[in-house]
Amino acid sequence: MEVNTEVKRIITLSLGKLYSSRSQRGGMKLHRSLLLSLVMRTARDIYHSARLASESGEWQPATAQSVQEQPATEEQMDTSGAQVETSAPQLTSPLDSQLSEVEKPGHPSYARSTEDEENRSPASPGCQSRKRRGKASAEPDFLPSKKARMETGGESPAIRCVGLRSSNVNSCRVGDTLTSVPVSLAIAAF
Amino acid sequence: MAGVGGGGNDVQWCFSQVKGAIDDDVAEADIISTVEFSHSGELLATGDKGGRVVIFQQAPENKSQPQCRSEYNVYSTFQSHEPEFDYLKSLEIEEKINKIRWLPQKNAAQFLLSTNDKTIKLWKISERDKRPEGYNLKEEDGRYRDPSTVTTLRVPVFRPMDLMVEASPRRVFANAHTYHINSISVNSDYETYLSTDDLRINLWHLEITDRSFNIVDIKPANMEELTEVITAAEFHPNQCNTFVYSSSKGTIRLCDMRASALCDKHSKLFEEPEDPSNRSFFSEIISSISDVKFSHSGRYLMTRDYLSVKIWDLNMENRPVETYQVHEYLRSKLCSLYENDCIFDKFECCWNGNDNVVMTGSYNNFFRMFDRAQRRDVTLEASRESSRPRSVLKPRKVCAGGKRKKDEISVDSLDFNKKILHTAWHPQDNIIAVATTNNLYIFQDKPN
């Protein structure tokens, strides 16, 4: 499908940009990473909608539940500067812990939240297993084959969210906060 | 000041000067990253990627040629920021100067704030044009005299010397930003200023470096829920309690510091509903605001997003009062611009002294001016080719499609590596400073 070819291209392009921004001088820029993740999210929604539509043979709006993957780039912003982890180039979270934002101990600003609170992983009730579920969340076929990743005992391939000075895997994927883009909207990008 | 360009009573822009190296091989450290006139317009500061600040000073008016405005010459050059390394996060902190803001002049010395991604510095630029001579215990070259040879005493006197301009860092405001600083803005009280990163805005007192007040914090408890970042912020030009900040979603929030210590709740929200027919993959990117500037009067707000400049009336939140398309012909090229990263370029914008004209940059070393009063716009080019002294700039035109007329440039021949991101307008006169990649062009209106 032509739409999906283009969508795949955009997603691959975006992932490439996200990866290369890791090695940029000055560290990853939050704004840029956010914009890239928004593009990928839109593209992914379109991709799945189109796939669902073609598979079911009739038009269906993309549903948030069918998609478990999240370009959880933001997740990485919250990790401490522990290990740099390169996981498989999946759609979800290719960012490493360079985006950790540890509030330095001598922080002069009267920050609202305490240091610890910021780096504690969110105890959200929807905290779920990091393994992906559902058919639609199976890895898209157009992504490059998985690279070697640092695996430690039976963890899912997605990026960890490491708490401050803690080696526990504290990842939490909150229930979908995505807004899917209805297929009916014209994608006038190209 | 009259209009933007053309004939009759309109302003005609002439080349005045160009600063910077001529060769095409641009050193990355020389890439200009910010341009700012001082409050009087006498000084013009630039910051570059290498952390250097160069200040130009307008030469005193030439009495024999009063109609010809004087030139800007180098006044001071200093290294403001050096590259640093954050060992905790294993990150290099770039020395690139993101913003310079002048303080209003209070005495003989000039002060400016310059910032990189993490640290703001207050610099004092002072002149020394005399030095003491005639010490009793020292020779003129500084060597100490043998006290036994001193037979008379004299009082040292100040004698004139060649002008020396010294820049010294008076304050260093560090360690207050986790994310990258994108703006600084001096308050009209001339005592405080704000600094902004992607998620927070801090309020500083110019005298106090070891603490700042956090006045805006949009960081979500769960970073996965992050949907927007702060892209710019500015204090109101005369209301010291008011400031605005823009977001990556294309909204502007006006906050009143009297309302509460933490200004997370805005007093006004300026937002225009999105045009659904323009929706694309890249809608979010192009709606992200890259710059926000109050008019000198304080009545209007100007925002720049990727394709347009919008003027907002502070009294009307639901839509801008004016929208100017900077380079609408790029809307159909967004995918290519995404590929070559140009879509992430952050263009700045500026007002002229009487708020009648606004200016912003584009690609191919083009820059655009929009005359609000006369409802006219013009595209001009900063290039070496049109850099003969006092040559009048010819308006340029981009051919969006169809048959290309003579002297028009087609969209496909635009050079996207030649971008004008930073421009500044003299606070009173028709003098503009336009930064190409590594050159600073100064244009003035044609003298009568």
XYZ file of C-alpha atoms in Angstrom:
638
model
C 0.000 0.000 0.000
C 1.424 3.293 -1.022
C 0.406 5.096 2.104
C 2.079 2.511 4.240
C 5.270 2.598 2.226
C 5.538 6.274 2.837
C 4.595 5.856 6.455
C 7.275 3.220 6.903
C 9.787 5.520 5.335
C 8.894 8.321 7.700
C 9.084 6.070 10.705
C 12.465 4.716 9.663
C 13.669 8.232 8.993
C 12.451 9.392 12.383
C 14.110 6.545 14.177
C 17.331 7.347 12.420
C 17.091 10.924 13.571
C 16.341 9.875 17.104
C 19.340 7.582 17.171
C 21.712 10.083 15.682
C 20.609 12.773 18.092
C 22.046 10.633 20.858
C 25.540 11.293 19.719
C 24.963 14.986 19.214
C 27.080 17.400 21.136
C 25.149 18.886 23.981
C 23.004 15.840 24.495
C 19.568 15.019 23.241
C 17.235 17.937 22.935
C 13.917 17.341 24.593
C 11.969 19.484 22.169
C 13.332 17.759 19.115
C 12.817 14.325 20.608
C 9.250 15.213 21.435
C 8.540 16.375 17.913
C 10.110 13.251 16.450
C 8.036 11.077 18.716
C 4.879 12.937 17.705
C 5.620 12.292 14.054
C 6.280 8.642 14.752
C 3.125 8.338 16.768
C 1.064 9.826 13.972
C 2.776 7.641 11.431
C 2.302 4.554 13.514
C -1.369 5.265 13.992
C -1.834 5.729 10.287
C 0.075 2.547 9.600
C -2.016 0.486 11.927
C -5.249 2.034 10.794
C -4.380 1.328 7.222
C -3.364 -2.201 8.037
C -6.492 -2.864 10.029
C -8.591 -1.386 7.280
C -7.006 -3.556 4.663
C -7.149 -6.657 6.817
C -10.703 -6.288 7.885
C -11.679 -5.200 4.453
C -13.664 -2.290 5.735
C -12.841 1.051 7.210
C -12.185 1.088 10.920
C -10.877 3.906 13.002
C -7.679 3.070 14.791
C -8.252 2.229 18.381
C -5.875 3.058 21.098
C -6.189 -0.313 22.764
C -4.822 -2.206 19.855
C -1.564 -0.481 20.111
C 0.681 -1.119 23.018
C 3.818 0.354 21.653
C 4.545 3.880 22.550
C 7.295 6.029 21.357
C 8.134 6.286 24.974
C 10.866 8.734 24.363
C 9.613 10.740 27.245
C 10.175 7.765 29.460
C 13.833 8.119 28.930
C 13.882 11.698 30.007
C 13.282 10.565 33.504
C 16.084 8.111 33.946
C 19.263 8.740 35.767
C 22.580 8.687 34.087
C 23.256 5.070 34.808
C 23.910 2.669 32.005
C 23.574 3.617 28.449
C 21.499 0.938 26.937
C 21.068 0.196 23.318
C 18.072 -1.879 22.732
C 16.622 -3.135 19.544
C 15.602 -0.374 17.225
C 11.990 -0.731 18.033
C 9.343 1.798 17.619
C 8.962 2.303 21.313
C 11.915 3.753 23.029
C 15.276 4.008 21.433
C 16.474 6.747 23.697
C 19.069 6.038 26.267
C 19.565 7.392 29.691
C 21.367 10.440 28.434
C 18.116 12.179 28.913
C 18.167 11.604 32.597
C 17.312 14.665 34.464
C 18.689 14.259 37.863
C 18.262 17.329 39.940
C 21.673 18.002 41.298
C 21.933 17.936 45.049
C 22.951 21.517 45.432
C 20.075 22.699 43.303
C 19.629 26.333 44.005
C 16.168 26.800 42.716
C 13.244 26.412 45.031
C 11.966 23.464 43.048
C 8.480 22.453 43.758
C 9.093 18.754 43.958
C 11.860 17.187 45.911
C 14.762 15.564 44.246
C 13.639 12.111 45.061
C 10.122 12.584 43.860
C 11.296 13.547 40.456
C 13.342 10.475 39.986
C 11.024 8.037 41.607
C 9.281 6.101 38.920
C 5.628 6.942 38.793
C 3.484 4.606 40.812
C 0.608 4.616 38.473
C -2.167 2.154 38.972
C -2.014 1.120 35.386
C 1.525 -0.107 35.754
C 1.792 -3.028 33.500
C 4.180 -5.605 32.376
C 6.599 -4.279 29.827
C 5.918 -7.007 27.389
C 3.814 -5.940 24.529
C 0.455 -7.437 23.901
C -1.768 -7.888 20.947
C -1.289 -8.640 17.336
C -1.061 -5.070 16.249
C 1.778 -4.503 18.580
C 3.940 -7.150 17.028
C 7.040 -5.631 15.646
C 6.382 -3.993 12.301
C 7.984 -5.782 9.445
C 9.758 -2.825 8.007
C 12.087 -2.161 10.909
C 15.688 -3.307 10.711
C 16.498 -6.585 12.351
C 17.177 -6.468 16.012
C 20.635 -5.562 17.079
C 22.340 -7.165 19.986
C 21.057 -5.778 23.177
C 22.213 -5.780 26.739
C 19.953 -8.307 28.304
C 19.913 -9.080 31.952
C 17.886 -12.049 32.854
C 14.617 -12.325 31.120
C 13.681 -8.721 30.624
C 11.650 -7.519 27.799
C 13.527 -5.893 24.988
C 12.213 -2.416 25.534
C 14.239 0.255 27.235
C 14.439 0.290 30.978
C 13.432 3.138 33.099
C 16.010 3.206 35.818
C 15.360 4.947 39.073
C 17.908 7.154 40.636
C 20.829 5.202 41.987
C 18.852 2.034 41.642
C 19.406 -0.836 39.355
C 15.876 -2.081 39.556
C 13.900 -2.139 36.471
C 11.192 0.287 37.235
C 9.602 0.645 33.938
C 6.037 1.532 33.847
C 4.035 1.893 30.819
C 1.010 3.859 31.640
C -2.123 3.057 29.765
C -2.376 4.632 26.444
C -2.374 8.319 26.316
C -2.350 8.329 22.595
C -4.700 10.030 20.364
C -5.138 8.127 17.196
C -5.487 9.967 13.996
C -8.602 8.991 12.147
C -7.863 7.619 8.745
C -10.235 10.056 7.203
C -7.902 12.960 7.815
C -5.892 13.747 4.774
C -2.232 13.215 5.153
C -1.042 15.985 2.975
C 2.606 15.557 3.741
C 3.732 14.527 0.336
C 9.767 55.389 9.897
C 7.891 54.581 6.757
C 7.101 51.331 5.010
C 8.993 48.284 4.013
C 10.161 48.775 0.500
C 9.317 49.823 -2.988
C 9.070 53.308 -4.296
C 7.654 56.575 -3.092
C 7.853 57.269 0.588
C 8.781 53.749 1.421
C 12.003 52.697 2.956
C 14.631 51.484 0.579
C 17.167 49.281 2.216
C 20.822 49.681 1.380
C 23.737 47.525 2.141
C 25.909 49.069 4.813
C 28.385 46.523 6.104
C 29.121 42.839 6.358
C 31.087 41.276 9.204
C 32.755 37.930 9.258
C 34.933 35.793 7.056
C 34.406 35.822 3.324
C 35.441 32.285 2.499
C 32.849 29.637 1.931
C 34.433 27.179 4.271
C 32.586 28.032 7.446
C 34.118 26.996 10.736
C 31.375 25.681 12.979
C 32.512 27.839 15.858
C 31.875 30.944 13.777
C 28.237 30.201 13.140
C 26.267 33.121 14.554
C 23.685 32.002 17.066
C 22.250 35.257 18.375
C 22.114 38.966 17.503
C 20.937 41.795 19.746
C 21.028 45.580 19.710
C 21.521 47.403 22.998
C 18.734 49.619 24.316
C 20.154 52.718 22.684
C 21.172 50.922 19.531
C 24.710 52.140 19.863
C 25.991 48.628 20.492
C 25.276 45.443 18.587
C 26.196 42.096 20.095
C 26.511 38.731 18.394
C 27.073 35.340 19.937
C 28.381 32.324 18.095
C 28.553 28.585 18.369
C 32.066 28.769 19.699
C 30.903 30.608 22.808
C 32.307 33.930 21.702
C 30.586 37.299 21.975
C 31.500 40.081 19.576
C 30.223 43.579 20.251
C 30.127 46.253 17.583
C 29.818 49.925 18.349
C 28.323 52.561 16.156
C 30.915 55.175 15.358
C 29.973 58.725 16.389
C 28.036 60.561 13.737
C 30.103 62.052 11.028
C 29.566 65.792 11.213
C 30.525 66.382 7.600
C 28.085 63.765 6.349
C 25.187 63.835 8.764
C 22.832 62.050 6.396
C 25.044 59.043 6.198
C 24.611 56.902 9.255
C 27.762 55.742 10.826
C 29.189 52.297 10.737
C 29.490 49.624 13.332
C 33.017 48.653 14.262
C 34.292 45.958 16.540
C 34.236 47.211 20.088
C 34.919 44.132 22.157
C 35.395 40.412 21.671
C 35.452 37.924 24.476
C 34.962 34.274 25.191
C 31.736 34.071 27.148
C 31.264 30.356 27.568
C 33.541 27.364 27.273
C 32.523 23.792 26.561
C 31.893 21.883 29.747
C 31.334 18.299 30.641
C 28.615 17.043 32.931
C 30.200 14.001 34.456
C 27.053 12.819 36.159
C 25.117 12.523 32.945
C 28.063 11.922 30.656
C 27.037 14.848 28.538
C 28.941 17.592 26.917
C 27.510 21.057 27.491
C 27.826 23.131 24.370
C 29.385 26.538 24.580
C 27.086 27.921 21.930
C 25.557 31.235 22.971
C 21.810 30.779 22.774
C 20.766 34.285 23.710
C 22.187 37.678 24.602
C 20.140 40.326 26.349
C 21.394 43.814 27.171
C 20.673 45.549 30.409
C 19.744 49.209 30.160
C 22.719 51.412 30.747
C 22.940 52.864 34.248
C 26.486 54.188 34.296
C 29.536 54.319 32.095
C 29.753 50.548 31.819
C 27.513 48.317 29.724
C 26.061 45.068 30.968
C 24.708 42.096 29.103
C 23.462 38.635 29.929
C 24.632 35.771 27.766
C 23.572 32.177 28.076
C 24.442 28.763 26.745
C 22.390 25.619 27.397
C 22.987 25.583 31.125
C 24.624 28.722 32.484
C 23.795 32.413 32.306
C 26.506 35.006 32.782
C 26.348 38.720 33.450
C 29.151 40.541 31.672
C 30.368 44.042 32.363
C 31.879 45.826 29.422
C 33.820 48.873 30.457
C 36.181 51.274 28.822
C 39.540 52.235 30.066
C 41.064 55.274 28.406
C 43.433 56.502 31.055
C 45.918 54.949 33.379
C 47.804 56.117 36.411
C 51.388 57.130 35.856
C 54.105 58.389 38.126
C 54.225 55.846 40.879
C 56.928 56.308 43.416
C 57.872 52.726 44.012
C 57.327 51.303 40.520
C 58.828 52.033 37.156
C 56.476 52.673 34.265
C 56.892 49.104 33.075
C 55.902 47.750 36.479
C 59.282 46.778 37.854
C 59.827 47.796 41.419
C 62.339 50.517 42.073
C 65.013 50.206 44.646
C 63.636 52.243 47.569
C 67.019 53.722 48.236
C 66.929 55.469 44.866
C 63.737 57.303 45.703
C 64.639 60.839 46.636
C 61.442 62.724 45.961
C 57.762 61.950 46.247
C 55.097 62.696 43.694
C 51.415 62.043 43.350
C 50.550 59.624 40.532
C 48.319 61.177 37.888
C 45.974 59.754 35.281
C 47.186 60.137 31.748
C 45.287 59.250 28.588
C 45.962 55.937 26.941
C 44.663 54.054 23.934
C 41.120 52.975 24.505
C 40.865 49.527 25.967
C 37.539 47.764 26.284
C 37.398 45.166 28.984
C 34.780 42.520 29.457
C 34.575 40.836 32.818
C 32.097 38.292 34.121
C 30.359 39.813 37.105
C 27.883 37.060 37.891
C 27.552 33.439 36.929
C 24.076 31.928 37.290
C 24.597 28.211 37.106
C 23.055 24.880 38.003
C 19.443 25.901 37.803
C 18.368 24.205 34.619
C 18.041 20.533 33.961
C 17.008 21.022 30.367
C 18.434 23.288 27.694
C 17.979 27.017 28.206
C 16.209 28.595 25.248
C 15.426 32.132 26.493
C 16.405 34.845 28.883
C 14.490 38.059 29.402
C 15.296 41.064 31.561
C 12.406 42.465 33.560
C 11.370 46.097 33.277
C 12.246 46.481 36.937
C 15.863 46.064 35.843
C 16.475 43.959 38.915
C 15.236 40.554 37.912
C 15.278 38.399 34.847
C 13.877 35.071 33.798
C 15.557 32.072 32.209
C 13.637 29.355 30.431
C 14.359 25.774 29.526
C 12.114 23.157 27.940
C 10.033 22.580 31.015
C 10.715 25.310 33.538
C 11.050 29.038 33.945
C 13.212 30.472 36.696
C 13.221 33.987 38.079
C 16.558 35.438 39.135
C 17.711 38.554 40.848
C 20.666 40.051 39.023
C 22.625 40.361 42.257
C 22.006 36.851 43.547
C 23.565 33.864 41.886
C 23.108 31.063 44.337
C 19.372 30.784 44.099
C 16.494 31.367 41.763
C 12.745 31.009 41.995
C 10.964 28.518 39.833
C 7.866 30.267 38.519
C 6.663 27.868 35.835
C 7.010 24.118 35.824
C 5.240 22.071 33.197
C 7.078 18.867 33.795
C 4.506 16.106 34.171
C 4.778 13.662 37.051
C 5.147 10.948 34.480
C 7.395 11.961 31.628
C 5.554 9.582 29.353
C 2.701 12.040 29.468
C 4.806 14.866 28.126
C 3.022 16.514 25.262
C 4.507 19.958 25.030
C 7.582 21.934 25.955
C 8.264 25.612 26.499
C 9.964 27.146 23.500
C 10.412 30.817 24.477
C 9.488 33.318 27.155
C 9.625 37.062 27.580
C 8.772 39.685 30.147
C 6.292 42.386 29.286
C 8.179 45.560 28.293
C 6.640 47.729 30.985
C 4.543 45.572 33.313
C 7.032 43.981 35.608
C 4.552 41.376 36.848
C 3.665 39.992 33.428
C 5.431 37.554 31.170
C 4.497 35.193 28.379
C 5.768 31.813 27.318
C 5.187 29.929 24.118
C 4.897 26.205 23.650
C 5.668 23.568 21.075
C 1.931 23.166 20.565
C 1.573 26.667 19.205
C 0.007 28.232 22.280
C 1.097 31.261 24.254
C 0.382 31.700 27.909
C 0.425 35.017 29.686
C 1.135 34.850 33.385
C 0.813 37.346 36.175
C 3.330 36.917 38.974
C 1.055 38.714 41.386
C -1.495 35.937 41.156
C 0.669 33.308 42.813
C 4.260 32.373 43.387
C 4.027 29.532 40.923
C 2.552 30.640 37.639
C 1.434 27.258 36.371
C -2.055 28.636 35.866
C -2.027 31.114 33.084
C -3.945 34.353 33.119
C -4.481 34.240 29.388
C -4.104 31.520 26.810
C -3.570 32.558 23.217
C -4.443 29.793 20.842
C -5.768 29.627 17.338
C -7.811 26.589 16.366
C -6.001 24.413 13.864
C -7.149 24.438 10.286
C -8.127 20.807 9.689
C -7.484 21.047 5.977
C -3.823 21.657 6.684
C -3.355 18.603 8.830
C -0.368 16.460 7.997
C 2.290 14.311 9.592
C 4.192 17.424 10.370
C 1.437 19.658 11.690
C 2.780 19.504 15.198
C 6.268 20.424 14.149
C 5.275 23.410 12.080
C 2.911 24.759 14.669
C 5.628 24.811 17.308
C 6.443 28.421 18.142
C 10.108 29.249 17.741
C 10.079 32.832 18.987
C 7.817 35.194 20.878
C 8.326 38.947 21.137
C 6.304 41.697 22.744
C 5.825 44.854 20.751
C 7.586 47.880 22.196
C 4.226 49.226 23.280
C 3.383 46.038 25.113
C 0.001 45.892 23.434
C 0.856 43.187 20.922
C 2.642 39.889 20.851
C 4.376 38.399 17.842
C 4.976 34.679 17.429
C 6.922 32.820 14.777
C 6.171 29.284 13.806
C 7.719 27.429 10.900
C 5.667 28.949 8.114
C 4.171 32.111 9.513
C 4.374 35.142 11.761
C 1.347 35.967 13.866
C 0.488 39.136 15.690
C -1.703 38.785 18.735
C -3.567 41.468 20.578
C -3.161 40.886 24.290
C -6.851 41.568 24.664
C -7.906 38.796 22.314
C -7.004 35.228 23.022
C -8.905 33.192 20.511
C -7.047 34.141 17.377
C -4.239 36.385 16.162
C -5.147 39.777 14.734
C -2.718 39.377 11.860
C -1.071 36.395 10.194
C 1.735 36.726 7.694
C 2.915 33.837 5.567
C 6.675 33.798 5.466
C 7.217 31.038 2.931
C 3.939 29.259 2.324
C 5.463 27.589 -0.746
C 7.257 25.283 1.649
C 4.027 23.693 2.877
C 4.096 21.164 0.069
C 7.746 20.382 0.775
C 7.456 19.508 4.428
C 8.494 15.908 3.920
C 11.760 16.903 2.261
C 12.311 19.534 4.906
C 11.801 16.861 7.514
C 14.381 14.674 5.815
C 17.017 17.359 5.710
C 16.138 18.556 9.221
C 15.234 22.045 8.078
C 11.775 21.646 9.533
C 13.359 21.893 12.965
C 14.936 25.273 12.261
C 14.014 27.900 14.809
C 13.480 31.258 13.194
C 13.374 34.406 15.255
C 11.401 37.555 14.576
C 11.619 41.192 15.574
C 9.691 44.456 15.639
C 10.893 47.787 14.354
C 11.051 50.724 16.746
C 7.504 51.955 16.260
C 5.913 48.489 15.943
C 4.743 49.123 12.392
C 6.976 46.607 10.689
C 8.027 43.097 11.646
C 10.889 41.097 10.231
C 11.891 37.470 10.120
C 14.284 35.225 8.226
C 13.847 32.484 5.683
C 15.997 30.272 3.442
C 18.359 31.128 0.608
C 19.549 34.019 2.797
C 16.208 35.687 2.278
C 14.534 37.706 4.961
C 11.051 39.101 5.007
C 9.527 42.303 6.276
C 5.830 42.844 6.827
C 4.483 46.350 7.071
C 1.438 46.124 9.293
C 0.195 49.611 8.564
C 0.541 49.514 4.801
C -0.273 45.830 4.482
C 2.745 45.228 2.317
C 5.578 42.783 2.503
C 8.934 42.433 0.877
C 11.548 39.735 0.503
C 15.172 40.823 0.547
C 18.403 38.922 0.311
C 21.610 39.117 2.316
C 24.309 38.142 -0.099
C 27.820 39.078 -1.048
C 26.630 39.812 -4.562
C 24.461 42.702 -3.458
C 27.065 43.991 -1.054
C 28.389 47.023 -2.821
C 28.478 50.014 -0.503
C 25.111 51.730 -0.296
C 23.654 49.589 -3.057
C 19.895 49.369 -2.766
C 18.530 45.913 -2.099
C 16.283 44.618 -4.798
C 13.122 42.853 -3.679
C 13.197 39.125 -4.410
C 10.401 36.824 -5.360
C 10.017 33.090 -5.086
C 8.048 31.360 -7.751
C 5.827 28.827 -6.068
C 4.684 27.073 -9.178
C 3.771 27.546 -12.771
C 5.760 29.661 -15.092
C 8.735 31.265 -13.534
C 9.087 34.916 -14.387
C 12.392 36.596 -14.980
C 14.261 37.369 -11.764
C 12.089 34.969 -9.818
C 13.613 32.038 -8.041
C 11.946 28.674 -8.106
C 11.378 26.845 -4.863
C 13.585 23.987 -5.970
C 16.585 26.233 -6.438
C 16.419 27.633 -2.947
C 19.480 26.873 -0.884
C 18.247 25.461 2.395
C 21.694 25.567 3.902
C 21.611 29.344 3.736
C 19.178 30.224 6.434
C 18.590 33.451 8.292
C 17.492 32.526 11.771
C 18.555 35.652 13.660
C 17.670 39.223 12.847
C 17.574 42.410 14.892
C 16.194 45.891 14.352
C 17.710 49.026 15.828
C 15.417 50.310 18.596
C 14.940 53.714 17.001
C 16.382 53.921 13.507
C 15.982 51.972 10.323
C 19.093 49.919 10.793
C 18.844 46.145 10.724
C 21.310 43.389 11.513
C 20.775 40.139 9.663
C 22.846 37.052 10.435
C 23.535 34.509 7.729
C 25.425 31.392 8.737
C 28.637 33.105 9.682
C 28.270 36.655 8.462
C 26.494 39.609 9.944
C 24.942 41.991 7.428
C 23.998 45.488 8.416
C 21.504 47.320 6.245
C 20.278 50.860 6.592
C 17.575 52.820 4.922
C 18.643 54.910 2.009
C 19.564 58.418 3.048
C 17.726 61.185 1.215
